[in-house]
Tab-separated table of C-alpha atoms in Angstrom:
chain	number	residue	atom	x	y	z
A	27	UNK	CA	298.928	-46.378	-2.373
A	28	UNK	CA	296.076	-43.943	-2.981
A	29	UNK	CA	292.712	-44.291	-1.323
A	30	UNK	CA	291.236	-45.211	-4.712
A	31	UNK	CA	293.823	-47.884	-5.263
A	32	UNK	CA	293.440	-49.264	-1.760
A	33	UNK	CA	289.658	-49.344	-2.083
A	34	UNK	CA	289.925	-51.202	-5.367
A	35	UNK	CA	292.289	-53.742	-3.786
A	36	UNK	CA	289.941	-54.264	-0.839
A	37	UNK	CA	286.950	-54.607	-3.151
A	38	UNK	CA	288.676	-57.139	-5.362
A	39	UNK	CA	289.790	-59.200	-2.369
A	40	UNK	CA	286.306	-58.960	-0.923
A	41	UNK	CA	284.764	-60.290	-4.098
A	42	UNK	CA	286.994	-63.370	-4.015
A	43	UNK	CA	286.236	-63.793	-0.319
A	44	UNK	CA	282.518	-63.546	-0.991
A	45	UNK	CA	282.472	-66.235	-3.656
A	46	UNK	CA	283.844	-68.784	-1.214
A	47	UNK	CA	282.229	-67.636	2.032
A	48	UNK	CA	278.675	-66.557	1.269
A	49	UNK	CA	276.782	-66.374	4.578
A	50	UNK	CA	274.855	-69.588	5.194
A	51	UNK	CA	271.207	-69.294	4.322
A	52	UNK	CA	271.314	-65.729	2.981
A	53	UNK	CA	269.275	-66.802	-0.045
A	54	UNK	CA	266.338	-67.342	2.287
A	55	UNK	CA	264.108	-64.327	2.745
A	56	UNK	CA	263.631	-64.421	6.493
A	57	UNK	CA	264.698	-62.051	9.238
A	58	UNK	CA	267.082	-64.574	10.768
A	59	UNK	CA	269.049	-64.803	7.498
A	60	UNK	CA	269.169	-61.015	7.238
A	61	UNK	CA	270.424	-60.682	10.824
A	62	UNK	CA	273.100	-63.338	10.224
A	63	UNK	CA	274.304	-61.491	7.131
A	64	UNK	CA	274.427	-58.210	9.073
A	65	UNK	CA	276.330	-59.896	11.869
A	66	UNK	CA	278.850	-61.327	9.419
A	67	UNK	CA	279.575	-57.819	8.139
A	68	UNK	CA	279.959	-56.592	11.735
A	69	UNK	CA	282.298	-59.462	12.605
A	70	UNK	CA	284.401	-58.737	9.507
A	71	UNK	CA	284.625	-55.040	10.378
A	72	UNK	CA	285.423	-54.609	14.097
A	73	UNK	CA	284.533	-51.135	15.285
A	74	UNK	CA	282.003	-50.534	12.505
A	75	UNK	CA	279.284	-48.407	14.068
A	76	UNK	CA	275.616	-49.275	13.698
A	77	UNK	CA	275.056	-45.873	12.085
A	78	UNK	CA	277.785	-46.402	9.469
A	79	UNK	CA	276.424	-49.858	8.693
A	80	UNK	CA	272.813	-48.805	8.299
A	81	UNK	CA	273.919	-45.920	6.057
A	82	UNK	CA	275.894	-48.366	3.931
A	83	UNK	CA	272.825	-50.603	3.659
A	84	UNK	CA	270.795	-47.593	2.491
A	85	UNK	CA	273.416	-46.850	-0.143
A	86	UNK	CA	273.485	-50.492	-1.262
A	87	UNK	CA	269.719	-50.504	-1.767
A	88	UNK	CA	269.722	-47.149	-3.581
A	89	UNK	CA	267.387	-45.413	-1.144
A	90	UNK	CA	268.787	-41.899	-1.374
A	91	UNK	CA	265.567	-40.174	-2.421
A	92	UNK	CA	264.937	-36.486	-1.766
A	93	UNK	CA	263.090	-36.947	1.516
A	94	UNK	CA	265.614	-39.404	2.921
A	95	UNK	CA	268.481	-37.017	2.107
A	96	UNK	CA	266.476	-34.141	3.635
A	97	UNK	CA	266.277	-35.898	7.008
A	98	UNK	CA	269.317	-38.187	7.048
A	99	UNK	CA	271.768	-36.710	4.560
A	100	UNK	CA	273.254	-38.549	1.616
A	101	UNK	CA	274.507	-42.043	2.309
A	102	UNK	CA	277.486	-41.192	0.101
A	103	UNK	CA	278.704	-38.473	2.482
A	104	UNK	CA	280.977	-40.860	4.337
A	105	UNK	CA	284.500	-40.328	5.594
A	106	UNK	CA	287.384	-42.156	3.949
A	107	UNK	CA	287.572	-44.476	6.953
A	108	UNK	CA	283.897	-45.397	6.612
A	109	UNK	CA	284.378	-46.030	2.903
A	110	UNK	CA	287.093	-48.550	3.732
A	111	UNK	CA	285.064	-50.083	6.550
A	112	UNK	CA	282.070	-50.648	4.292
A	113	UNK	CA	283.986	-51.824	1.240
A	114	UNK	CA	283.479	-55.482	2.085
A	115	UNK	CA	279.749	-54.932	2.545
A	116	UNK	CA	279.480	-53.219	-0.826
A	117	UNK	CA	280.894	-56.198	-2.694
A	118	UNK	CA	280.698	-59.420	-0.725
A	119	UNK	CA	277.076	-58.975	0.287
A	120	UNK	CA	275.903	-56.448	-2.293
A	121	UNK	CA	273.588	-58.762	-4.206
A	122	UNK	CA	271.937	-60.161	-1.091
A	123	UNK	CA	271.436	-56.828	0.652
A	124	UNK	CA	270.234	-55.110	-2.515
A	125	UNK	CA	267.577	-57.780	-3.085
A	126	UNK	CA	266.682	-58.000	0.598
A	127	UNK	CA	266.151	-54.269	1.145
A	128	UNK	CA	265.046	-52.766	-2.182
A	129	UNK	CA	261.229	-52.801	-2.122
A	130	UNK	CA	259.185	-53.448	-5.269
A	131	UNK	CA	256.003	-55.269	-6.259
A	132	UNK	CA	256.178	-57.093	-9.576
A	133	UNK	CA	253.382	-57.201	-12.136
A	134	UNK	CA	252.774	-60.800	-11.026
A	135	UNK	CA	252.051	-59.642	-7.458
A	136	UNK	CA	255.332	-60.759	-5.900
A	137	UNK	CA	256.494	-58.375	-3.187
A	138	UNK	CA	260.255	-58.069	-2.857
A	139	UNK	CA	262.325	-56.297	-0.225
A	140	UNK	CA	260.379	-58.079	2.507
A	141	UNK	CA	261.343	-60.827	4.942
A	142	UNK	CA	259.489	-63.319	7.085
A	143	UNK	CA	259.937	-62.487	10.776
A	144	UNK	CA	260.212	-65.291	13.360
A	145	UNK	CA	256.759	-64.358	14.675
A	146	UNK	CA	255.137	-65.237	11.346
A	147	UNK	CA	254.564	-61.695	10.094
A	148	UNK	CA	256.152	-60.137	7.010
A	149	UNK	CA	258.276	-56.990	7.272
A	150	UNK	CA	259.596	-54.597	4.623
A	151	UNK	CA	263.210	-53.809	5.488
A	152	UNK	CA	263.472	-50.322	3.932
A	153	UNK	CA	261.191	-48.428	6.362
A	154	UNK	CA	262.512	-50.506	9.254
A	155	UNK	CA	266.117	-49.485	8.547
A	156	UNK	CA	265.227	-45.840	7.848
A	157	UNK	CA	263.588	-45.586	11.254
A	158	UNK	CA	266.601	-47.131	12.971
A	159	UNK	CA	268.983	-44.847	11.081
A	160	UNK	CA	266.985	-41.787	12.097
A	161	UNK	CA	267.239	-42.793	15.754
A	162	UNK	CA	270.957	-43.591	15.494
A	163	UNK	CA	271.651	-40.257	13.801
A	164	UNK	CA	269.824	-38.398	16.566
A	165	UNK	CA	271.728	-40.319	19.240
A	166	UNK	CA	275.057	-39.668	17.486
A	167	UNK	CA	274.371	-35.926	17.260
A	168	UNK	CA	272.842	-35.617	20.721
A	169	UNK	CA	269.710	-34.112	19.213
A	170	UNK	CA	266.026	-35.130	19.228
A	171	UNK	CA	265.145	-37.481	16.402
A	172	UNK	CA	263.397	-35.869	13.449
A	173	UNK	CA	261.848	-37.521	10.451
A	174	UNK	CA	261.031	-40.886	12.011
A	175	UNK	CA	257.321	-40.757	11.167
A	176	UNK	CA	257.691	-39.294	7.646
A	177	UNK	CA	260.404	-41.816	6.744
A	178	UNK	CA	258.739	-44.902	8.199
A	179	UNK	CA	255.016	-44.342	7.618
A	180	UNK	CA	254.045	-40.757	6.816
A	181	UNK	CA	255.104	-40.513	3.181
A	182	UNK	CA	253.832	-43.974	2.290
A	183	UNK	CA	250.480	-43.495	3.998
A	184	UNK	CA	249.925	-40.020	2.575
A	185	UNK	CA	250.715	-40.969	-1.018
A	186	UNK	CA	248.650	-44.159	-0.724
A	187	UNK	CA	245.642	-42.171	0.499
A	188	UNK	CA	245.984	-39.691	-2.377
A	189	UNK	CA	246.679	-42.167	-5.160
A	190	UNK	CA	243.454	-44.059	-4.448
A	191	UNK	CA	241.054	-41.227	-3.580
A	192	UNK	CA	238.358	-42.706	-5.816
A	193	UNK	CA	238.408	-45.990	-3.880
A	194	UNK	CA	236.909	-46.733	-0.439
A	195	UNK	CA	239.352	-45.853	2.371
A	196	UNK	CA	239.608	-49.488	3.464
A	197	UNK	CA	241.052	-50.436	0.061
A	198	UNK	CA	243.827	-47.818	0.141
A	199	UNK	CA	245.948	-49.979	2.431
A	200	UNK	CA	247.354	-53.493	2.161
A	201	UNK	CA	247.162	-56.234	1.228
A	202	UNK	CA	248.817	-59.066	3.099
A	203	UNK	CA	250.061	-62.156	1.296
A	204	UNK	CA	251.682	-65.524	1.826
A	205	UNK	CA	255.063	-67.166	1.442
A	206	UNK	CA	255.797	-70.094	-0.792
A	207	UNK	CA	257.301	-71.914	2.202
A	208	UNK	CA	257.492	-70.604	5.781
A	209	UNK	CA	260.437	-72.866	6.635
A	210	UNK	CA	262.493	-71.840	3.603
A	211	UNK	CA	260.845	-68.638	2.333
A	212	UNK	CA	261.911	-67.405	-1.086
A	213	UNK	CA	258.821	-65.762	-2.599
A	214	UNK	CA	256.065	-63.617	-1.078
A	215	UNK	CA	252.884	-63.291	-3.148
A	216	UNK	CA	250.232	-60.681	-2.369
A	217	UNK	CA	246.579	-61.655	-1.975
A	218	UNK	CA	245.355	-58.900	-4.331
A	219	UNK	CA	246.793	-55.878	-6.184
A	220	UNK	CA	249.094	-53.805	-4.012
A	221	UNK	CA	248.710	-50.285	-2.721
A	222	UNK	CA	251.789	-48.226	-1.860
A	223	UNK	CA	251.199	-49.246	1.761
A	224	UNK	CA	251.168	-53.039	1.767
A	225	UNK	CA	250.877	-54.844	5.094
A	226	UNK	CA	254.610	-55.610	4.994
A	227	UNK	CA	255.433	-51.929	4.443
A	228	UNK	CA	253.152	-50.949	7.334
A	229	UNK	CA	254.745	-53.590	9.581
A	230	UNK	CA	258.223	-52.382	8.647
A	231	UNK	CA	257.159	-48.787	9.211
A	232	UNK	CA	255.739	-49.522	12.653
A	233	UNK	CA	258.862	-51.468	13.600
A	234	UNK	CA	261.115	-48.700	12.293
A	235	UNK	CA	259.196	-46.101	14.295
A	236	UNK	CA	259.481	-48.214	17.456
A	237	UNK	CA	263.176	-49.084	17.161
A	238	UNK	CA	264.169	-45.632	15.901
A	239	UNK	CA	262.410	-44.022	18.852
A	240	UNK	CA	264.009	-46.491	21.273
A	241	UNK	CA	267.511	-45.757	19.969
A	242	UNK	CA	266.930	-42.016	19.812
A	243	UNK	CA	265.720	-41.981	23.420
A	244	UNK	CA	268.860	-43.598	24.861
A	245	UNK	CA	270.423	-41.528	27.611
A	246	UNK	CA	273.700	-39.688	27.071
A	247	UNK	CA	275.603	-42.407	28.930
A	248	UNK	CA	274.072	-45.295	26.939
A	249	UNK	CA	275.681	-46.522	23.754
A	250	UNK	CA	273.567	-48.055	20.964
A	251	UNK	CA	273.879	-51.764	20.404
A	252	UNK	CA	275.130	-53.148	17.116
A	253	UNK	CA	272.513	-53.333	14.366
A	254	UNK	CA	272.291	-57.114	14.635
A	255	UNK	CA	271.690	-56.898	18.401
A	256	UNK	CA	268.993	-54.248	17.928
A	257	UNK	CA	267.199	-56.552	15.495
A	258	UNK	CA	267.710	-59.690	17.590
A	259	UNK	CA	266.274	-58.076	20.694
A	260	UNK	CA	263.096	-57.116	18.850
A	261	UNK	CA	262.525	-60.133	16.591
A	262	UNK	CA	264.378	-63.066	18.182
A	263	UNK	CA	263.146	-63.776	21.687
A	264	UNK	CA	261.561	-66.598	23.674
A	265	UNK	CA	258.444	-66.548	25.839
A	266	UNK	CA	258.100	-68.240	29.213
A	267	UNK	CA	255.740	-71.174	29.646
A	268	UNK	CA	252.541	-70.132	31.399
A	269	UNK	CA	253.191	-66.402	30.964
A	270	UNK	CA	253.416	-65.691	27.257
A	271	UNK	CA	253.712	-61.989	26.518
A	272	UNK	CA	252.576	-61.105	30.047
A	273	UNK	CA	256.162	-61.465	31.292
A	274	UNK	CA	257.735	-59.403	28.480
A	275	UNK	CA	258.595	-55.853	29.509
A	276	UNK	CA	260.678	-54.844	26.501
A	277	UNK	CA	259.617	-54.018	22.969
A	278	UNK	CA	259.104	-57.123	20.808
A	279	UNK	CA	257.500	-57.580	17.393
A	280	UNK	CA	254.202	-59.240	18.467
A	281	UNK	CA	253.386	-55.998	20.285
A	282	UNK	CA	254.160	-53.698	17.340
A	283	UNK	CA	250.557	-52.517	17.025
A	284	UNK	CA	250.060	-51.438	20.615
A	285	UNK	CA	253.582	-49.993	20.985
A	286	UNK	CA	253.502	-48.023	17.718
A	287	UNK	CA	250.095	-46.656	18.711
A	288	UNK	CA	251.432	-45.442	22.055
A	289	UNK	CA	254.336	-43.709	20.282
A	290	UNK	CA	252.585	-42.254	17.244
A	291	UNK	CA	248.983	-41.518	18.234
A	292	UNK	CA	249.912	-38.518	20.431
A	293	UNK	CA	251.610	-36.852	17.434
A	294	UNK	CA	248.374	-35.718	15.714
A	295	UNK	CA	248.766	-37.983	12.708
A	296	UNK	CA	246.582	-35.886	10.423
A	297	UNK	CA	248.876	-32.887	10.802
A	298	UNK	CA	251.933	-35.106	10.472
A	299	UNK	CA	250.721	-36.664	7.208
A	300	UNK	CA	249.689	-33.277	5.775
A	301	UNK	CA	253.098	-31.802	6.660
A	302	UNK	CA	254.796	-34.802	5.067
A	303	UNK	CA	252.823	-34.363	1.857
A	304	UNK	CA	253.712	-30.660	1.793
A	305	UNK	CA	257.376	-31.629	2.129
A	306	UNK	CA	257.040	-34.155	-0.704
A	307	UNK	CA	255.542	-31.409	-2.879
A	308	UNK	CA	258.386	-29.043	-1.985
A	309	UNK	CA	261.252	-31.506	-2.420
A	310	UNK	CA	260.011	-33.395	-5.454
A	311	UNK	CA	257.960	-30.643	-7.090
A	312	UNK	CA	255.075	-33.105	-7.267
A	313	UNK	CA	252.504	-30.886	-8.934
A	314	UNK	CA	249.598	-33.319	-8.645
A	315	UNK	CA	249.614	-32.898	-4.861
A	316	UNK	CA	247.416	-29.947	-4.012
A	317	UNK	CA	246.843	-29.609	-0.282
A	318	UNK	CA	243.224	-28.532	-0.568
A	319	UNK	CA	240.119	-29.652	1.288
A	320	UNK	CA	239.843	-32.805	-0.799
A	321	UNK	CA	243.310	-33.940	0.229
A	322	UNK	CA	242.543	-33.232	3.867
A	323	UNK	CA	239.440	-35.425	3.675
A	324	UNK	CA	241.363	-38.187	1.889
A	325	UNK	CA	243.931	-38.140	4.698
A	326	UNK	CA	241.202	-38.111	7.375
A	327	UNK	CA	239.405	-41.075	5.805
A	328	UNK	CA	242.642	-42.925	5.154
A	329	UNK	CA	243.898	-42.509	8.705
A	330	UNK	CA	240.576	-43.729	10.062
A	331	UNK	CA	241.009	-46.891	7.974
A	332	UNK	CA	244.647	-47.204	9.086
A	333	UNK	CA	243.775	-46.923	12.790
A	334	UNK	CA	241.003	-49.513	12.451
A	335	UNK	CA	243.024	-52.022	10.440
A	336	UNK	CA	246.432	-51.768	12.096
A	337	UNK	CA	245.777	-50.491	15.625
A	338	UNK	CA	242.246	-51.430	16.657
A	339	UNK	CA	242.288	-54.858	14.998
A	340	UNK	CA	244.746	-57.549	16.083
A	341	UNK	CA	247.197	-59.088	13.635
A	342	UNK	CA	245.500	-62.144	12.144
A	343	UNK	CA	247.773	-64.826	10.695
A	344	UNK	CA	246.122	-65.975	7.431
A	345	UNK	CA	245.357	-69.593	6.642
A	346	UNK	CA	248.018	-69.908	3.978
A	347	UNK	CA	250.640	-68.759	6.466
A	348	UNK	CA	249.953	-71.485	9.043
A	349	UNK	CA	249.637	-74.159	6.346
A	350	UNK	CA	245.889	-74.783	6.166
A	351	UNK	CA	244.490	-77.376	3.796
A	352	UNK	CA	241.594	-76.454	1.539
A	353	UNK	CA	238.046	-77.030	2.820
A	354	UNK	CA	236.551	-80.344	1.695
A	355	UNK	CA	233.341	-78.727	0.514
A	356	UNK	CA	232.271	-75.330	-0.761
A	357	UNK	CA	232.277	-72.835	2.150
A	358	UNK	CA	228.942	-71.267	3.094
A	359	UNK	CA	228.906	-67.460	3.492
A	360	UNK	CA	227.611	-65.863	6.675
A	361	UNK	CA	224.951	-63.164	6.795
A	362	UNK	CA	226.525	-60.245	8.671
A	363	UNK	CA	226.468	-58.741	11.224
A	364	UNK	CA	226.270	-61.629	13.676
A	365	UNK	CA	224.850	-61.352	17.189
A	366	UNK	CA	226.983	-63.780	19.208
A	367	UNK	CA	230.585	-64.547	20.107
A	368	UNK	CA	231.105	-68.065	21.442
A	369	UNK	CA	234.253	-68.638	23.513
A	370	UNK	CA	236.043	-72.012	23.496
A	371	UNK	CA	239.287	-73.551	24.649
A	372	UNK	CA	240.941	-76.203	22.514
A	373	UNK	CA	241.432	-78.646	25.454
A	374	UNK	CA	243.721	-80.521	23.075
A	375	UNK	CA	246.307	-79.134	22.386
A	376	UNK	CA	246.332	-78.633	26.147
A	377	UNK	CA	249.377	-76.359	26.426
A	378	UNK	CA	249.452	-72.735	25.252
A	379	UNK	CA	251.548	-72.215	22.120
A	380	UNK	CA	254.280	-69.604	22.481
A	381	UNK	CA	255.690	-69.209	18.962
A	382	UNK	CA	254.571	-69.044	15.353
A	383	UNK	CA	255.956	-72.517	14.521
A	384	UNK	CA	254.247	-74.169	17.500
A	385	UNK	CA	250.950	-72.323	17.023
A	386	UNK	CA	250.984	-73.249	13.326
A	387	UNK	CA	251.557	-76.901	14.196
A	388	UNK	CA	248.614	-76.763	16.593
A	389	UNK	CA	246.421	-75.227	13.905
A	390	UNK	CA	247.337	-77.953	11.412
A	391	UNK	CA	246.767	-80.637	14.045
A	392	UNK	CA	243.307	-79.291	14.868
A	393	UNK	CA	242.341	-78.983	11.224
A	394	UNK	CA	243.497	-82.555	10.603
A	395	UNK	CA	241.438	-83.806	13.589
A	396	UNK	CA	238.344	-81.873	12.542
A	397	UNK	CA	238.537	-82.990	8.921
A	398	UNK	CA	239.684	-86.600	9.325
A	399	UNK	CA	238.272	-87.668	12.703
A	400	UNK	CA	235.171	-85.495	12.894
A	401	UNK	CA	234.447	-85.543	9.180
A	402	UNK	CA	233.985	-81.786	8.972
A	403	UNK	CA	234.791	-79.731	5.914
A	404	UNK	CA	237.410	-77.603	7.670
A	405	UNK	CA	238.799	-76.564	11.032
A	406	UNK	CA	235.729	-75.727	13.090
A	407	UNK	CA	236.630	-72.389	14.675
A	408	UNK	CA	236.254	-68.946	13.140
A	409	UNK	CA	239.453	-67.788	14.855
A	410	UNK	CA	242.020	-69.308	17.206
A	411	UNK	CA	244.146	-67.312	19.662
A	412	UNK	CA	247.707	-68.281	20.558
A	413	UNK	CA	249.819	-67.139	23.476
A	414	UNK	CA	252.394	-65.860	20.989
A	415	UNK	CA	250.491	-62.585	20.601
A	416	UNK	CA	248.519	-63.431	17.456
A	417	UNK	CA	245.097	-64.505	16.243
A	418	UNK	CA	245.002	-67.310	13.668
A	419	UNK	CA	242.406	-67.400	10.901
A	420	UNK	CA	240.121	-70.432	10.850
A	421	UNK	CA	236.955	-69.929	8.810
A	422	UNK	CA	237.408	-66.185	9.215
A	423	UNK	CA	234.942	-63.327	9.199
A	424	UNK	CA	232.760	-64.312	6.279
A	425	UNK	CA	232.373	-68.098	6.234
A	426	UNK	CA	230.320	-70.527	8.310
A	427	UNK	CA	232.250	-72.569	10.854
A	428	UNK	CA	231.512	-75.741	12.835
A	429	UNK	CA	232.088	-74.616	16.401
A	430	UNK	CA	228.834	-74.345	18.368
A	431	UNK	CA	226.163	-76.896	17.477
A	432	UNK	CA	222.927	-75.265	16.392
A	433	UNK	CA	224.465	-71.785	16.579
A	434	UNK	CA	227.142	-71.783	13.883
A	435	UNK	CA	225.325	-69.282	11.693
A	436	UNK	CA	224.505	-66.964	14.599
A	437	UNK	CA	227.968	-66.105	15.857
A	438	UNK	CA	231.722	-66.499	15.624
A	439	UNK	CA	233.484	-69.323	17.428
A	440	UNK	CA	236.778	-68.168	18.954
A	441	UNK	CA	239.035	-70.642	20.753
A	442	UNK	CA	242.153	-70.041	22.843
A	443	UNK	CA	244.796	-72.739	22.460
A	444	UNK	CA	245.197	-74.656	25.723
A	445	UNK	CA	243.232	-76.371	28.494
A	446	UNK	CA	241.750	-73.772	30.851
A	447	UNK	CA	239.949	-76.012	33.304
A	448	UNK	CA	242.213	-75.035	36.205
A	449	UNK	CA	244.327	-72.142	34.907
A	450	UNK	CA	243.705	-69.009	32.865
A	451	UNK	CA	245.207	-68.077	29.508
A	452	UNK	CA	247.755	-65.282	29.525
A	453	UNK	CA	246.242	-61.856	30.112
A	454	UNK	CA	247.502	-60.757	26.706
A	455	UNK	CA	245.734	-63.652	24.947
A	456	UNK	CA	242.464	-62.874	26.718
A	457	UNK	CA	242.764	-59.169	25.905
A	458	UNK	CA	243.232	-60.019	22.233
A	459	UNK	CA	239.735	-61.504	22.295
A	460	UNK	CA	237.998	-59.310	24.860
A	461	UNK	CA	239.170	-55.940	23.545
A	462	UNK	CA	240.914	-56.171	20.188
A	463	UNK	CA	239.016	-58.820	18.235
A	464	UNK	CA	235.558	-57.720	19.376
A	465	UNK	CA	236.266	-54.056	18.671
A	466	UNK	CA	237.564	-54.971	15.240
A	467	UNK	CA	234.436	-57.047	14.598
A	468	UNK	CA	231.974	-54.370	15.712
A	469	UNK	CA	233.700	-51.450	13.955
A	470	UNK	CA	234.043	-53.562	10.813
A	471	UNK	CA	230.337	-54.402	10.720
A	472	UNK	CA	230.856	-58.103	11.470
A	473	UNK	CA	229.362	-58.172	14.972
A	474	UNK	CA	226.282	-56.218	16.019
A	475	UNK	CA	227.033	-53.457	18.520
A	476	UNK	CA	224.824	-55.149	21.137
A	477	UNK	CA	226.341	-58.617	20.598
A	478	UNK	CA	226.360	-61.278	23.310
A	479	UNK	CA	229.330	-63.301	24.586
A	480	UNK	CA	228.617	-66.860	25.707
A	481	UNK	CA	230.799	-69.758	26.738
A	482	UNK	CA	230.463	-72.929	24.660
A	483	UNK	CA	228.920	-74.816	27.643
A	484	UNK	CA	226.032	-72.363	27.845
A	485	UNK	CA	224.552	-73.445	24.537
A	486	UNK	CA	225.798	-77.028	24.231
A	487	UNK	CA	224.945	-79.096	27.300
A	488	UNK	CA	227.424	-81.966	26.912
A	489	UNK	CA	230.639	-79.930	27.232
A	490	UNK	CA	232.571	-78.127	29.961
A	491	UNK	CA	234.264	-75.914	27.342
A	492	UNK	CA	235.832	-73.338	27.702
A	493	UNK	CA	237.037	-74.780	31.025
A	494	UNK	CA	235.992	-73.781	34.527
A	495	UNK	CA	238.717	-71.191	35.037
A	496	UNK	CA	238.168	-69.418	31.734
A	497	UNK	CA	234.377	-69.580	32.043
A	498	UNK	CA	234.564	-67.954	35.470
A	499	UNK	CA	236.685	-65.193	33.930
A	500	UNK	CA	234.156	-64.715	31.101
A	501	UNK	CA	231.521	-63.706	33.630
A	502	UNK	CA	233.368	-60.407	34.162
A	503	UNK	CA	233.562	-59.551	30.463
A	504	UNK	CA	231.427	-56.903	28.857
A	505	UNK	CA	228.611	-58.371	26.746
A	506	UNK	CA	228.631	-61.651	28.677
A	507	UNK	CA	225.181	-63.069	29.306
A	508	UNK	CA	224.337	-65.809	31.839
């Protein structure tokens, strides 16, 4: 039987197999479903290398553009053996993988080709997989990885900066959005019109840069894990009670901002983006790109906005993502910048939350208590910090909260989930407030540069909040005032 005939037989059998054995839950757009589908392909094809699989996924999603081929080669340049190995993938899971990976934004603002990660963030799969493939290719060839930054972030950032030169730099990136249902996600809707570099694309790009670099840096004696194991190690993990991210030494998704910064910032991003744009012009003959002074300034301004939004600022989980109810009255806007940051602990819930589901439950519980028992319009805090590595949006940057009696309009109220009378929050949770959130607030014009940090007990005399242990720690923080 010829190769063509054998391939056709395998494909036909695979189609019948697929109809009756579709991977459980693959219709859900979350990372766990994607990993399960990948693992099913691996289990059905013993010996299938991670590199061959990720190439087949690229082919399935139709991502053989000029730049990808320049760095990674065509996904169709596979040996006969690889063609047979990936035949089942091409038919039995084609529809799922095509929809899961191929990135588009519809005219109605739905972003496709993205999945909900277990940590509550949304990730575009295309740049993630391109970064991993670049690292696997380098490891396979025993050569340094090339093209990781252009393929994961460089091209997208550069074209986004140029396509919106007439807009303020801060509007050339994003937005984020929300899922229809975080337990059974099927649709992701953006908060406002998309740029080329949505938050999900940036998240996927950062993750691809991290995992691609990790794989490419394996020693000669180390073999890459399977694709499903690479993804599991980064996205599917558990944190230890009382330690949170402090005890995690490996690379995990809640740390994508700090890890990607440590990898990419030394590269001279301005030069990298300019070189990427020059390559786009060369490969695609894109005449509207002229690398003159104006483009250089657009890249400079855009990168400044990128660094502020995605590296200086912490990831903030929006209200719609943790399941907030609407305020019971019309929110009152704040007059910015504010002069104070008031630190709280929740007391109840008394235990630190260590995952997106548990932190979201705590947020809903607090909002319910504040609205129903206290009679407030909304959850009282401006922001709440979990021990899962994320900040959760309460009233946010622009709206009045109910957190510090008599001072609500003068500062932000930030609470760390847990009771810190006798013990401290995780170091990572405290650093999110002390370094990341305050820097984001000052650089974004929300807090005055000479702002003051105070514990809740300092301005409200009937409370011991934020707990004796945490209050003692606050005394060492910059901007704290007795």
